PDB file of C-alpha atoms in Angstrom:
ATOM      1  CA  UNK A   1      98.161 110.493 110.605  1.00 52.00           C
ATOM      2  CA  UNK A   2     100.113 111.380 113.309  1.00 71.00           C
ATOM      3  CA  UNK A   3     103.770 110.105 114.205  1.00 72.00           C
ATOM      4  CA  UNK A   4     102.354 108.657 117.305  1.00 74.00           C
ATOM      5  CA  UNK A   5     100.219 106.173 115.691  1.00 80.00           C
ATOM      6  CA  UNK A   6      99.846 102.723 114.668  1.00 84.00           C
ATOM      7  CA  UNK A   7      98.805 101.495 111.194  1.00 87.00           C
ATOM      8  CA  UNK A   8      96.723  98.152 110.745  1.00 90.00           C
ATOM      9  CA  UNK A   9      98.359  96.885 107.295  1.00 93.00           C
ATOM     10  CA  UNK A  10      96.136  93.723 105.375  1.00 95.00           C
ATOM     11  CA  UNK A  11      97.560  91.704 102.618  1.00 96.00           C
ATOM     12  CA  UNK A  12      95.873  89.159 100.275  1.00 96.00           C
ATOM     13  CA  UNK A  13      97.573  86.810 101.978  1.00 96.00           C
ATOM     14  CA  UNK A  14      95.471  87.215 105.341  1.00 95.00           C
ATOM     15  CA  UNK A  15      97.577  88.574 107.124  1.00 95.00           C
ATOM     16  CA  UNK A  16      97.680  91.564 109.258  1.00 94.00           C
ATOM     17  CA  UNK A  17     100.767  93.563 110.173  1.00 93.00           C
ATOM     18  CA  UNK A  18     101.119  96.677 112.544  1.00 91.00           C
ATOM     19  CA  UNK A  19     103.420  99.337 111.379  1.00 87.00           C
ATOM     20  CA  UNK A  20     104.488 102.455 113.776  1.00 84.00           C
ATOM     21  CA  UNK A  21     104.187 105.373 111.888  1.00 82.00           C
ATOM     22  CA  UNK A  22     107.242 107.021 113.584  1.00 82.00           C
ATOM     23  CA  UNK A  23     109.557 104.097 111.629  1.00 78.00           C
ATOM     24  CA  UNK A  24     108.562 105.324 108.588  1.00 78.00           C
ATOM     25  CA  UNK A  25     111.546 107.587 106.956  1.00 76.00           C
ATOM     26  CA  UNK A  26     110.283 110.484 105.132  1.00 80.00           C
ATOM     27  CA  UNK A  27     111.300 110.832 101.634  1.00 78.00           C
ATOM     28  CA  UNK A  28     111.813 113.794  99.214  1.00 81.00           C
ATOM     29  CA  UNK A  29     111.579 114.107  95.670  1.00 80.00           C
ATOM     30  CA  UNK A  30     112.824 111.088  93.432  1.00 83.00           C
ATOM     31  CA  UNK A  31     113.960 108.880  96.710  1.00 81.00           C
ATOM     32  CA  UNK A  32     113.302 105.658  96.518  1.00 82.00           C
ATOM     33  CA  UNK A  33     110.848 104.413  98.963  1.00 78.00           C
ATOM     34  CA  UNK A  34     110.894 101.204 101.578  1.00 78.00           C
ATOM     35  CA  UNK A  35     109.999  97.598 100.078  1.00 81.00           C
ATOM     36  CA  UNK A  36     107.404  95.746 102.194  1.00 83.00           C
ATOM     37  CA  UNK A  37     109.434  93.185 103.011  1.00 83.00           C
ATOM     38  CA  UNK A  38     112.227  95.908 104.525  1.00 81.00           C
ATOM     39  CA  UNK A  39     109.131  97.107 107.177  1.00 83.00           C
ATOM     40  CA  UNK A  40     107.638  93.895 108.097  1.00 87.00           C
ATOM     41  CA  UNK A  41     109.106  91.166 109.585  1.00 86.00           C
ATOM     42  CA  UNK A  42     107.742  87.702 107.673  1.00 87.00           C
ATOM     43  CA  UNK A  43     106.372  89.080 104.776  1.00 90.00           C
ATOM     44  CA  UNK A  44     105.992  86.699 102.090  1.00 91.00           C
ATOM     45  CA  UNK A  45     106.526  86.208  98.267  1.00 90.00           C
ATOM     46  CA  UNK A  46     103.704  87.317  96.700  1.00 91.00           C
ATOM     47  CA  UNK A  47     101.757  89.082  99.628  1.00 94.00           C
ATOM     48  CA  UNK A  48     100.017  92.488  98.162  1.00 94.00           C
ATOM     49  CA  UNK A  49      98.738  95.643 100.924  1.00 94.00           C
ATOM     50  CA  UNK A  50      94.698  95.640 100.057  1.00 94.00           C
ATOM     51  CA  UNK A  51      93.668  97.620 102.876  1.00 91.00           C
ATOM     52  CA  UNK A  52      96.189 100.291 105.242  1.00 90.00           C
ATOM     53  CA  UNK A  53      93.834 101.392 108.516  1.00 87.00           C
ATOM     54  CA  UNK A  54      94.278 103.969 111.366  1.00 84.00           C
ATOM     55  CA  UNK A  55      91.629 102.427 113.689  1.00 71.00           C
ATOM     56  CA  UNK A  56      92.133 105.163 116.449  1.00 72.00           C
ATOM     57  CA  UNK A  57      92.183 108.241 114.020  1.00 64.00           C
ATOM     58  CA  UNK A  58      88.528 107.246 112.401  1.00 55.00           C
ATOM     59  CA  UNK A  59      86.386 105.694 115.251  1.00 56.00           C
ATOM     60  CA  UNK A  60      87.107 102.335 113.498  1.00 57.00           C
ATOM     61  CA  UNK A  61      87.415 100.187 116.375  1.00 65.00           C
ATOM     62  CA  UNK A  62      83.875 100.218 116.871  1.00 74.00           C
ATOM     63  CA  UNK A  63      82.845  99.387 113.399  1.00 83.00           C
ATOM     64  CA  UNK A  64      83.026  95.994 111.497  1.00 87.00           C
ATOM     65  CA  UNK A  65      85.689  94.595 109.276  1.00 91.00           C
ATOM     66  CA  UNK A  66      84.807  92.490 105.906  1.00 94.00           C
ATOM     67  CA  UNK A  67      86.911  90.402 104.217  1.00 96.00           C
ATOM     68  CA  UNK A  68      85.887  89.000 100.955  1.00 96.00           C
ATOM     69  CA  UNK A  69      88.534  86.388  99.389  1.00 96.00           C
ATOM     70  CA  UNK A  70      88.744  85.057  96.015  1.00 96.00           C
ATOM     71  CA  UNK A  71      86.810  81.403  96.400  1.00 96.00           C
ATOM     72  CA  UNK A  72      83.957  83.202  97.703  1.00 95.00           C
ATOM     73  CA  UNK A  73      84.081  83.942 101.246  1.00 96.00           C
ATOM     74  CA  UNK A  74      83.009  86.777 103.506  1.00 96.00           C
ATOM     75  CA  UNK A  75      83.710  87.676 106.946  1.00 95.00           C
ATOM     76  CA  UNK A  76      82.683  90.316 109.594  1.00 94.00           C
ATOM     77  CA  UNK A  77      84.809  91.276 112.387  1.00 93.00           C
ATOM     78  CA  UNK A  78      84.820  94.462 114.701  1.00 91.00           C
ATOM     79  CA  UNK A  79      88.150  96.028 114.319  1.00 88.00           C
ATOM     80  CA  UNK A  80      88.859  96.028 118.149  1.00 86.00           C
ATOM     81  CA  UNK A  81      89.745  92.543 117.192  1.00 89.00           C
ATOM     82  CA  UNK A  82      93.010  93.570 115.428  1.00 88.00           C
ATOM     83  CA  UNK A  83      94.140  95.974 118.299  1.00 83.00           C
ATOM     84  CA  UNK A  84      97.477  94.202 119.039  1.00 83.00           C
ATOM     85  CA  UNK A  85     100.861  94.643 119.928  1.00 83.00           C
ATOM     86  CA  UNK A  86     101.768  91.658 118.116  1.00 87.00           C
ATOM     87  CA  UNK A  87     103.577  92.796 114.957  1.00 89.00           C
ATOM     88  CA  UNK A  88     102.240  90.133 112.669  1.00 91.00           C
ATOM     89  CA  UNK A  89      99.029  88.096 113.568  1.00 92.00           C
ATOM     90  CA  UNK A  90      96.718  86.216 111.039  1.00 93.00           C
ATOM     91  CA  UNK A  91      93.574  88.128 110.180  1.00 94.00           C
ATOM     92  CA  UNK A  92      91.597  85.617 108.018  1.00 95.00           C
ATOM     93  CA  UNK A  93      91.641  81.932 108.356  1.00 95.00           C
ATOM     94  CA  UNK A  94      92.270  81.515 104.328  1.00 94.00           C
ATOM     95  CA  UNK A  95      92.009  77.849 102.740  1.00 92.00           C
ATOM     96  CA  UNK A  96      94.037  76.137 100.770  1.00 93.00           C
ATOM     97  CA  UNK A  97      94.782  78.375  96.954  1.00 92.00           C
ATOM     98  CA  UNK A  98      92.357  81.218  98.270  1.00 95.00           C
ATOM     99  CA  UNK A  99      93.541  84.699  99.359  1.00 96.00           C
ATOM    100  CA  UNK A 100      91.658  87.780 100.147  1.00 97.00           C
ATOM    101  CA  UNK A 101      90.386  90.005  97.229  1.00 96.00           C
ATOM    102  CA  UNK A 102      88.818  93.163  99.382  1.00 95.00           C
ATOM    103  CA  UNK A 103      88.605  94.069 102.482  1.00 95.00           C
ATOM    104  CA  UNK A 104      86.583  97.298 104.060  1.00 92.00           C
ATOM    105  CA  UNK A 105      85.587  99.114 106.665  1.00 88.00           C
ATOM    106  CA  UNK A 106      81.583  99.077 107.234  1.00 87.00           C
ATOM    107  CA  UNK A 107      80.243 102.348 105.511  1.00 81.00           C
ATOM    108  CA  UNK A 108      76.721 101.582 106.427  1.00 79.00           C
ATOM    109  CA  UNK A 109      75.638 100.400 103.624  1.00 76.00           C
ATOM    110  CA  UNK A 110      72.444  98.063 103.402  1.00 84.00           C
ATOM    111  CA  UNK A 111      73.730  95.754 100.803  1.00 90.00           C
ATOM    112  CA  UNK A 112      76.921  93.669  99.568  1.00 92.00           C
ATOM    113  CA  UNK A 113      77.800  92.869  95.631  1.00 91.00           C
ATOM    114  CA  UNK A 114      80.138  90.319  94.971  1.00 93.00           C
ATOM    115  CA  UNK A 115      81.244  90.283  90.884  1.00 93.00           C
ATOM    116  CA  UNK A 116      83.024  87.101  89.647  1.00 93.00           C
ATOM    117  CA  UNK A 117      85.277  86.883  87.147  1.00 92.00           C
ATOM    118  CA  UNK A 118      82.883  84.666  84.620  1.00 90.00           C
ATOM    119  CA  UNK A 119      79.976  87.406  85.579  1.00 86.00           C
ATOM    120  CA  UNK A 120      78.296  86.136  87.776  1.00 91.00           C
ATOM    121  CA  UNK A 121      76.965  88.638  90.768  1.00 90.00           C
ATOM    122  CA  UNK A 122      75.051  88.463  93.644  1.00 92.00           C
ATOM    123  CA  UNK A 123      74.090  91.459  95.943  1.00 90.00           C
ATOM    124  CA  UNK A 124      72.527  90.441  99.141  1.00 92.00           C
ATOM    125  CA  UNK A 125      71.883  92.118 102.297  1.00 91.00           C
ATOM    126  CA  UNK A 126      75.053  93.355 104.952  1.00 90.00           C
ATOM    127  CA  UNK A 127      73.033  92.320 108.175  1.00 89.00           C
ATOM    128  CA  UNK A 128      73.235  88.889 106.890  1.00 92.00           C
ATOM    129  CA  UNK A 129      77.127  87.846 107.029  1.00 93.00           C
ATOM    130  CA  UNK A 130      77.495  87.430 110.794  1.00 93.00           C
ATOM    131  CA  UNK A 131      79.912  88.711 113.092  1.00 93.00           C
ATOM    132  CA  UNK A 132      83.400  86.069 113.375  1.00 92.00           C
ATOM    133  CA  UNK A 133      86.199  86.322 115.430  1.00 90.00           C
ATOM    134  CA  UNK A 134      89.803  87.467 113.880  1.00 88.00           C
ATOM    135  CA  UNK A 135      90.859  83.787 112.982  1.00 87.00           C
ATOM    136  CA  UNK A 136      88.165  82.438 111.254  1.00 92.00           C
ATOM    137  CA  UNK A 137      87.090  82.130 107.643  1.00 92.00           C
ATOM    138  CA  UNK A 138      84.022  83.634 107.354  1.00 92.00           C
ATOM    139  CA  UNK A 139      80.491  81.964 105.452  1.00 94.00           C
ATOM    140  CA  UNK A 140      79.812  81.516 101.889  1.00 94.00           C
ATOM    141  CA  UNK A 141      79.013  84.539  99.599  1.00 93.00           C
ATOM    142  CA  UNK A 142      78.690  83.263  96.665  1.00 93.00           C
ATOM    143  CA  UNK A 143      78.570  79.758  95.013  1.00 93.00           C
ATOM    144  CA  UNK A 144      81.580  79.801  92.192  1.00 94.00           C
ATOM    145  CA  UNK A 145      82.734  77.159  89.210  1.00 92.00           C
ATOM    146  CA  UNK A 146      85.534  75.766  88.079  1.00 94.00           C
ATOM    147  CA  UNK A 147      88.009  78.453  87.174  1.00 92.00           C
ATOM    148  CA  UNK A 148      85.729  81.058  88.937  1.00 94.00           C
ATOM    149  CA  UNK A 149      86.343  83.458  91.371  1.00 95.00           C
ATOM    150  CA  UNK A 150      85.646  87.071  93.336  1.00 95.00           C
ATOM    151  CA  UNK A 151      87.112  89.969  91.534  1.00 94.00           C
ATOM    152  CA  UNK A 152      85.010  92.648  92.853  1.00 92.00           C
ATOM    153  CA  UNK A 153      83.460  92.570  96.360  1.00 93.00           C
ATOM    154  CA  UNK A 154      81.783  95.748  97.677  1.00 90.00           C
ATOM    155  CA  UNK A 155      79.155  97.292 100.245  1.00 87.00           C
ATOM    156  CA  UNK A 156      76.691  99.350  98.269  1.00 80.00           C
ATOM    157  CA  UNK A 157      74.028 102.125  99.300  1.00 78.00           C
ATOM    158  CA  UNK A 158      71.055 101.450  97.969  1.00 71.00           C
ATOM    159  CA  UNK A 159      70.836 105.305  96.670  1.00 68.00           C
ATOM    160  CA  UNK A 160      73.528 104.441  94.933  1.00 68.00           C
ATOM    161  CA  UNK A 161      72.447 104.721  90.679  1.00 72.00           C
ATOM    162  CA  UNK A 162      73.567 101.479  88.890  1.00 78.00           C
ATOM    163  CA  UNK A 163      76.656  99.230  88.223  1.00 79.00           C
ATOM    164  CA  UNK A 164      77.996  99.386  84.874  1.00 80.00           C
ATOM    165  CA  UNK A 165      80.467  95.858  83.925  1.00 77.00           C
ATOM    166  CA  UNK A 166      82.308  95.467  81.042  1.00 80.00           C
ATOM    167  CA  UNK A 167      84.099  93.012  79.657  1.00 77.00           C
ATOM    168  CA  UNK A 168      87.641  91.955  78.727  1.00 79.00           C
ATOM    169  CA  UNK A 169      86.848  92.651  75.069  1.00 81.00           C
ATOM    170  CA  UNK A 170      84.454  95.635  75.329  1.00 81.00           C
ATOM    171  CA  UNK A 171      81.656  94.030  76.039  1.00 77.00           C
ATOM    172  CA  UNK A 172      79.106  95.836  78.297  1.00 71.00           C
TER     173      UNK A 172
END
């Protein structure tokens, strides 16, 4: 990436922050590097990076965002949305206990898989999650239980081979 540019950072927390790439200091060796909180201004206990984009550098502004969260929500949004100046704006509207598990850029692929954490799946087509605006929570993905929720959210080729899940204790 060049020094010129500016990064689109997402956390689980939906949140989206824009970091210049030219106040980044480079580091050698065994440096230390910068905490989070250090680069962005508002970042919260217990807010994780899931997704770090250049939307200039890959033609991404013309391709759709997904957001999958934890309680079973999904969400399409064209990346032009998150063109800003702003240095912190809110990418997802989240609900109460629910963050965001994944979030992509659209690779093309036909279909989505969403994996919960009691094993439960459902793969379903791509075309069907419509297109939202940036603060909005997206449609149902999946129906989840008590003490369920999203661990694995993913668009999938359909020449892709097979999915392979195995358990906590071995269990395949």
């Amino acid at each position: 990436t060049k020094s010129n540019r500016r990064l689109q950072v997402f956390t689980n927390l939906g949140n989206m922050y824009l970091l210049a790439v030219q106040d980044l200091r480079e580091n050698r060796g065994k440096e230390k590097g910068m905490l989070p909180s250090s680069l962005f201004q508002g970042w919260q206990d217990g807010e994780k990076v899931l997704g770090l984009f250049d939307f200039e550098e890959q033609a991404g502004k013309n391709r759709g965002l997904y957001f999958a969260t934890v309680g079973g929500q999904i969400k399409k949004t064209m990346a032009a949305e998150y063109d800003t100046r702003m240095k912190r704006i809110a990418a997802i509207k989240l609900r109460q206990g629910d963050e965001v598990q994944s979030i992509w850029l659209d690779n093309g692929g036909a279909s989505i898989l969403c994996i919960s954490k009691k094993g439960m799946s459902i793969r379903f087509d791509a075309d069907t999650v419509p297109e939202n605006g940036r603060v909005t929570a997206g449609v149902k993905a999946m129906a989840l239980g008590p003490g369920d929720g999203i661990i694995c959210a993913v668009q999938w080729k359909d020449e892709i081979g097979e999915v392979v899940v195995i358990s906590e204790r071995g269990y395949g």
